[in-house]
Coordinates of C-alpha atoms in Angstrom, one line a residue:
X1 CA -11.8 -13.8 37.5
X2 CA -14.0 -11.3 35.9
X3 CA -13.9 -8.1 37.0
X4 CA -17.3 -6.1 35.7
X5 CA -18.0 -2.4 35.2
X6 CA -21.0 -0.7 34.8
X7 CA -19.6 1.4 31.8
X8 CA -18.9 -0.4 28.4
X9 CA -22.0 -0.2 25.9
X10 CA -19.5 3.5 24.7
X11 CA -17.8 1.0 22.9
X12 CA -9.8 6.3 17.3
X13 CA -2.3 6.8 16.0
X14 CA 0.3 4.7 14.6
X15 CA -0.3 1.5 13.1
X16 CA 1.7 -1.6 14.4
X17 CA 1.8 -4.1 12.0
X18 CA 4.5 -6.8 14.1
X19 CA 5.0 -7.0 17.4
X20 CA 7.1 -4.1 18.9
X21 CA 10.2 -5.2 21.8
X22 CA 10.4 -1.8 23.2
X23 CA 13.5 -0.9 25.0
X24 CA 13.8 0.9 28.4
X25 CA 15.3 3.7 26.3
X26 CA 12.3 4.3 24.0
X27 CA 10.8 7.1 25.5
X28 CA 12.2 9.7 28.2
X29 CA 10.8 12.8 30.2
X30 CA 8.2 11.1 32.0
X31 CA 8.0 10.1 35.4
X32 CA 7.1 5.8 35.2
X33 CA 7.1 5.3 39.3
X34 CA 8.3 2.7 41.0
X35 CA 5.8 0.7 39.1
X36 CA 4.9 -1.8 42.2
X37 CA 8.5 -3.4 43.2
X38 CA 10.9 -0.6 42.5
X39 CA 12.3 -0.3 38.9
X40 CA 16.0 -2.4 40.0
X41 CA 13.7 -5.4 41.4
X42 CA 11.6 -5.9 38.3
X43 CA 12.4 -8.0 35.6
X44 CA 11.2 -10.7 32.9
X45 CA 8.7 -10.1 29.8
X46 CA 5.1 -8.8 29.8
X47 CA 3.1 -10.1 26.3
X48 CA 0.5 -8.1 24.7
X49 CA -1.5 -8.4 22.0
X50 CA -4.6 -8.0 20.3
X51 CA -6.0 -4.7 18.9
X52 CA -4.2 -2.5 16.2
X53 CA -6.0 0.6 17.9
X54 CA -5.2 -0.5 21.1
X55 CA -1.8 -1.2 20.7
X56 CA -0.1 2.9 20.6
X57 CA -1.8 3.2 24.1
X58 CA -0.4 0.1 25.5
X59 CA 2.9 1.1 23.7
X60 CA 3.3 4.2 25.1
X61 CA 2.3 2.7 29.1
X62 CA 5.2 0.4 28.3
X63 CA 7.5 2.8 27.3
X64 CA 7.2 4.9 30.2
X65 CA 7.0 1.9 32.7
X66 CA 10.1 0.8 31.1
X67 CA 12.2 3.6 31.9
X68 CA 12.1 2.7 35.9
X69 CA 12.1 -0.9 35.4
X70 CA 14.6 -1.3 32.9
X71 CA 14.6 -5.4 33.9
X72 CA 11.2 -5.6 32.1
X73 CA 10.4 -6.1 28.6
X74 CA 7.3 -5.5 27.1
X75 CA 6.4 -6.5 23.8
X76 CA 3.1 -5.1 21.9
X77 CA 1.9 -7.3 18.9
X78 CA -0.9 -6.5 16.5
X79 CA -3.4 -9.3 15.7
X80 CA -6.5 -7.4 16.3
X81 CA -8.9 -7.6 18.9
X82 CA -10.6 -11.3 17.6
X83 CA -6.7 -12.9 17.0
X84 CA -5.4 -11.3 20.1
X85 CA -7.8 -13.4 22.6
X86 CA -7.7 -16.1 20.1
X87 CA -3.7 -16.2 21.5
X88 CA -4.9 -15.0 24.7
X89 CA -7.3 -18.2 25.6
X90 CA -4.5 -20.5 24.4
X91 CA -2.2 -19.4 26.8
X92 CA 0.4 -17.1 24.5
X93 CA -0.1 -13.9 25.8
X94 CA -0.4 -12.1 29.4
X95 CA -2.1 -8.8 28.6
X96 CA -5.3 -8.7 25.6
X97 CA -6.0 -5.3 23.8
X98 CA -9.1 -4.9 22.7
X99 CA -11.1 -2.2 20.8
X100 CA -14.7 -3.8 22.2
X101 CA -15.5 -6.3 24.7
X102 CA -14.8 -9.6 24.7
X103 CA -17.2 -11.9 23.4
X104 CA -19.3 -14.6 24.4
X105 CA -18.2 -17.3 22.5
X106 CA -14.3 -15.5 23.5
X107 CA -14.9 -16.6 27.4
X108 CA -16.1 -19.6 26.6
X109 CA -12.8 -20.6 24.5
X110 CA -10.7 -18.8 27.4
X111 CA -12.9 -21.1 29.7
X112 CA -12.4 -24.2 27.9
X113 CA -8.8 -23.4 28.5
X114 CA -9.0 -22.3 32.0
X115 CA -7.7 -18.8 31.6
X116 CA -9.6 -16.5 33.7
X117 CA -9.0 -12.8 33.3
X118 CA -9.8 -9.8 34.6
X119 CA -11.4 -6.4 32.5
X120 CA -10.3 -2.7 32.5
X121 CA -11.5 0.0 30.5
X122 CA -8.0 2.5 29.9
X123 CA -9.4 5.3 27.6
X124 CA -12.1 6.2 24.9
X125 CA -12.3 6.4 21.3
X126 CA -14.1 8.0 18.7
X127 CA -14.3 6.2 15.1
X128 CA -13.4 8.7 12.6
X129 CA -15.1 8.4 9.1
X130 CA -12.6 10.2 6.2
X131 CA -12.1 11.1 3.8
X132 CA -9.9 12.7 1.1
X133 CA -8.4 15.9 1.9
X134 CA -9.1 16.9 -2.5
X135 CA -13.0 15.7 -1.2
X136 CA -14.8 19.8 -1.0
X137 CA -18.5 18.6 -1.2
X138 CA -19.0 16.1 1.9
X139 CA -18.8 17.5 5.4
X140 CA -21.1 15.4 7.3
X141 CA -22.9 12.3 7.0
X142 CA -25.9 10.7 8.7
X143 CA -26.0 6.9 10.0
X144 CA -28.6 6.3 7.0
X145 CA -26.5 7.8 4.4
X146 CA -23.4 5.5 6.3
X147 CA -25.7 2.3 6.2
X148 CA -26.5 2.7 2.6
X149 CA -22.8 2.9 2.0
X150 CA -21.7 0.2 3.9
X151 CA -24.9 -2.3 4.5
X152 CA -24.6 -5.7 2.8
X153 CA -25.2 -6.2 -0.9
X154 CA -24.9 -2.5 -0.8
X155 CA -23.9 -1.2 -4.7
X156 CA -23.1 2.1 -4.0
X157 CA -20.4 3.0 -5.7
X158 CA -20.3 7.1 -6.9
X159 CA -21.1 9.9 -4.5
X160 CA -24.2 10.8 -6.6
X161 CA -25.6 7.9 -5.5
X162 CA -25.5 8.9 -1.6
X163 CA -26.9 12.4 -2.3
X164 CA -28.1 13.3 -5.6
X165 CA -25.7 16.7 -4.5
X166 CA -23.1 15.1 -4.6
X167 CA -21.2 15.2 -7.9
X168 CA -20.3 12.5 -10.0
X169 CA -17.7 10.8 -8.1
X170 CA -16.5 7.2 -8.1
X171 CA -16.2 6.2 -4.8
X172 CA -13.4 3.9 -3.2
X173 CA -14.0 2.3 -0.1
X174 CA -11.4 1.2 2.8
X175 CA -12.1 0.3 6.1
X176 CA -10.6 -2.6 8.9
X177 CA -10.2 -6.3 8.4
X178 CA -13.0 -8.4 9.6
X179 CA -10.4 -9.1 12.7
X180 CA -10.6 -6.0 13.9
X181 CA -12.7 -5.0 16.8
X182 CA -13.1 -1.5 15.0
X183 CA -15.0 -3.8 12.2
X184 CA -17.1 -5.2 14.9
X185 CA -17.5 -1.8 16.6
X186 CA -18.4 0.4 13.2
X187 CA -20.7 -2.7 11.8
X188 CA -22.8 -3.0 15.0
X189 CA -23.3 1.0 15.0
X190 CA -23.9 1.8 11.4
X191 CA -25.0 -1.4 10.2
X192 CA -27.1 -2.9 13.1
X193 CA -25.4 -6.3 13.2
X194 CA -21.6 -6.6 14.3
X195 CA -19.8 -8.2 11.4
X196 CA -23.0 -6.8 8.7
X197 CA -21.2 -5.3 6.3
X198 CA -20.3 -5.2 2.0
X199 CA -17.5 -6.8 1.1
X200 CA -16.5 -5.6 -2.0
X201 CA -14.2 -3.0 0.0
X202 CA -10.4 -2.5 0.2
X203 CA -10.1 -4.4 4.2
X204 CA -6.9 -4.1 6.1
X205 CA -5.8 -4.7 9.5
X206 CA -3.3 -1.6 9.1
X207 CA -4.8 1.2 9.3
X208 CA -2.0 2.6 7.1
X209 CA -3.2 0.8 4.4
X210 CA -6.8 3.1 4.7
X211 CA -4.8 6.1 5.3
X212 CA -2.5 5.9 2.2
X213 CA -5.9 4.5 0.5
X214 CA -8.6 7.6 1.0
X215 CA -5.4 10.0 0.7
X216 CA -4.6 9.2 -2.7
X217 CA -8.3 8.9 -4.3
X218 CA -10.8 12.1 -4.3
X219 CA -14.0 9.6 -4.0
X220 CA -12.0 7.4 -1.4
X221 CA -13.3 6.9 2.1
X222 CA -12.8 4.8 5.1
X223 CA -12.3 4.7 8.8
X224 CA -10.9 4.0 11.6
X225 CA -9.8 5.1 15.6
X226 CA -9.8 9.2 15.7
X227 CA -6.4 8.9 16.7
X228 CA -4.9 7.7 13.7
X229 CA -6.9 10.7 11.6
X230 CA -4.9 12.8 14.3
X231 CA -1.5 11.8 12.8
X232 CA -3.0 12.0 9.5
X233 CA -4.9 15.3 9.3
X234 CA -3.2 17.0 7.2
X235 CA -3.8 13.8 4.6
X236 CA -7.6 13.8 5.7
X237 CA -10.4 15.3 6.2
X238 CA -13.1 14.0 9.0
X239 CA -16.2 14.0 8.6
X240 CA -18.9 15.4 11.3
X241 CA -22.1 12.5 11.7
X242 CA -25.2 13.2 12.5
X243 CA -26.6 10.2 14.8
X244 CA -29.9 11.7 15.0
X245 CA -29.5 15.2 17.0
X246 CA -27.3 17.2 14.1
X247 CA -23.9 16.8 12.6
X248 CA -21.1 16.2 15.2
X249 CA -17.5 16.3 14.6
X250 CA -15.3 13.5 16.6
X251 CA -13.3 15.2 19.1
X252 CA -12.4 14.7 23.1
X253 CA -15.3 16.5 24.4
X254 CA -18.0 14.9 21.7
X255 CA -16.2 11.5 22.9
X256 CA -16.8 12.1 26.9
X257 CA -19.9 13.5 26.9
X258 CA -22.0 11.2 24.4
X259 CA -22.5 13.2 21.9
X260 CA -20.7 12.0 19.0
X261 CA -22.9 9.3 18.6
X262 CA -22.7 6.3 17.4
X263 CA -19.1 6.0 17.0
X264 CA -17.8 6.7 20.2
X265 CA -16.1 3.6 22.6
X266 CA -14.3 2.6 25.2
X267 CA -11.0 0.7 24.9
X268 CA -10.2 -2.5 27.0
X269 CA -6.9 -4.2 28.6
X270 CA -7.6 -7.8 29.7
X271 CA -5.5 -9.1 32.1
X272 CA -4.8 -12.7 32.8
X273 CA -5.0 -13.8 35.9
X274 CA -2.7 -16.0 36.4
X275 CA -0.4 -13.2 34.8
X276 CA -0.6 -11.2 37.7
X277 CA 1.0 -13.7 39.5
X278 CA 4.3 -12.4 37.8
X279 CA 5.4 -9.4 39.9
X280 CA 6.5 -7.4 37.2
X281 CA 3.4 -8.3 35.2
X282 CA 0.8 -6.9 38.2
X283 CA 3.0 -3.9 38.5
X284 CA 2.7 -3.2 34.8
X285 CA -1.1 -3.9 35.1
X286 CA -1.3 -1.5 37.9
X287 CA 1.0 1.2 36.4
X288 CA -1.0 1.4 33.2
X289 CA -4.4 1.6 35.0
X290 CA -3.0 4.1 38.0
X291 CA -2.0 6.6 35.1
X292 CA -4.5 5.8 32.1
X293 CA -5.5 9.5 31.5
X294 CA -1.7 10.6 31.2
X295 CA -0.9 7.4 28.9
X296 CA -4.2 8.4 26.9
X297 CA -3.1 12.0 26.1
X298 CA 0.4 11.1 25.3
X299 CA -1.0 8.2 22.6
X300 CA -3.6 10.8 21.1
X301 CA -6.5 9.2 22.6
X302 CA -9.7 10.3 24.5
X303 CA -8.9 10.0 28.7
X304 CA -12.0 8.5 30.8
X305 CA -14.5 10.8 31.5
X306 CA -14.9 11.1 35.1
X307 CA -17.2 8.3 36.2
X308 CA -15.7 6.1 34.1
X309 CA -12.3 6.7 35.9
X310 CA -13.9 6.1 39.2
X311 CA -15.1 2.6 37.8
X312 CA -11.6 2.2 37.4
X313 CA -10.4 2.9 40.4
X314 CA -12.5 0.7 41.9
X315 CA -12.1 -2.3 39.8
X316 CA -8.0 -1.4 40.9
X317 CA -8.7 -1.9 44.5
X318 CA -10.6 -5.3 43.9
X319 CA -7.6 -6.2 42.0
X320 CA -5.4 -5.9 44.8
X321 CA -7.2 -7.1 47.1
X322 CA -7.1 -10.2 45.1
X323 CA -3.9 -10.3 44.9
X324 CA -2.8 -9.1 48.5

């Protein structure tokens, strides 16, 4: 069943483009725990899929689970956040990354089906917009100046045509597939209508692909989850956007406290619930959740600020009483 939480309207690494087996020697140095039923107890296979941008996080909470429950595999696959619960309600997987909430018509299919879940919000994110390092005359952008790039129909194609400043530039667009919950998230926010948006653009559901992209073209930009511009800055440059109260770069604190608006969000795991029947799948579950702000920092993401992490906590202790 549904668990709720007050916090999720806040709707940025390494891109996975197959799913992942990670072994229980993947990562070391971290402390995993017991992770529920002691690590020599545990074994069988935890599924996850859904979000690109999700997936690093869930990655690394597998990796360091892993190392005391070597019995347990975990495997992380990449469908985005739409294809992950479209596996999800038809029974494939037992864990759904998602970039956004899920949607309406989402529970409905996962209704249909009878797979009830529940909902936990792991970390933030902040949507970087990039572009090429070679780029020396952009350093911020407003929401308007982003919708008339990226609105549909839009013809915007040179830099001139953004700001009459702005030299005489062609401009190359890349940004996610329409799969991807960060294509749902950045539409909605820039655009005013999740899935609004041109499509004569270069879409991809590797965020790779928009890194390699903006990097090699001077009037390229795109974006994506901060975290990926973290393991690409010294290919690109961020830019700072000005939602209304003055240009903001994308960082932790702009994330956690609001201000780096609109492109700041929350990341989801949804767990199913018959899932958590499994042993080592509720321990994982739990494990992940328990130590969401170490797993955050260690995949380059923003940690819950601190009344989001007590909205976690809470929607923990429903969980095992639930399951007690």
């Amino acid at each position: 069943m549904n668990i709720s939480t007050s916090l999720r309207r806040a709707k940025a690494p390494l891109a996975l483009t197959a799913a992942v087996m990670l072994a229980a020697s993947a990562c070391g140095g971290a402390d995993a725990g017991s992770g529920g039923e002691g690590g020599d107890k545990l074994s069988g296979t935890v599924k996850v899929d859904g979000s690109s941008t999700v997936a690093p996080l869930s990655t690394v909470a597998a990796q360091l689970f892993q190392q005391a429950n070597p019995g347990v595999k975990v495997t992380v696959g990449t469908s985005g956040t739409g294809g992950g619960f479209e596996k999800f309600c038809a029974g494939e997987t037992d864990i759904s990354n998602a970039s956004r909430e899920i949607k309406d018509e989402e529970k409905a299919l996962c209704e249909k089906a009878g797979v009830k879940f529940e909902e936990f919000s792991v970390a933030n994110d902040g949507l970087s917009v990039v572009v090429s390092k070679d780029n020396d005359f952009v350093e911020c952008l407003t929401v308007e100046q982003l919708k008339k790039i990226w609105e549909p129909g839009s013809k915007v194609n040179n830099w001139n045509q953004v700001d009459p400043k702005f030299p005489n530039q062609k401009m190359e667009l890349f940004g996610a597939g329409t799969d991807s919950g960060t294509f749902d998230y950045f539409t909605d926010a820039i655009n005013g209508e999740e899935g609004a948006s041109r499509t004569d653009y270069n879409p991809s559901e590797d965020d790779n692909v928009t890194v390699r992209g903006v990097s090699g073209s001077k009037g390229g930009i795109g974006y994506f989850g901060l975290s990926y511009f973290e393991e690409n800055k010294d290919k690109l440059k961020a830019l700072k956007i000005d939602g209304g109260g003055g240009c903001v770069a994308p960082g932790i604190e702009t994330v956690q406290n609001g201000t780096y608006t609109p492109l700041g969000r929350q990341l989801f795991i949804y767990p199913k619930a018959s899932s958590l029947e499994k042993p080592e799948a509720e321990a994982f579950v739990e494990y992940y959740v328990e130590n969401s702000a170490e797993i955050a920092e260690k995949a380059q993401f923003v940690p819950l600020n601190a009344e989001q992490q007590k909205e976690l906590e809470k929607d923990l202790a429903t969980l095992r009483e639930q399951h007690s």
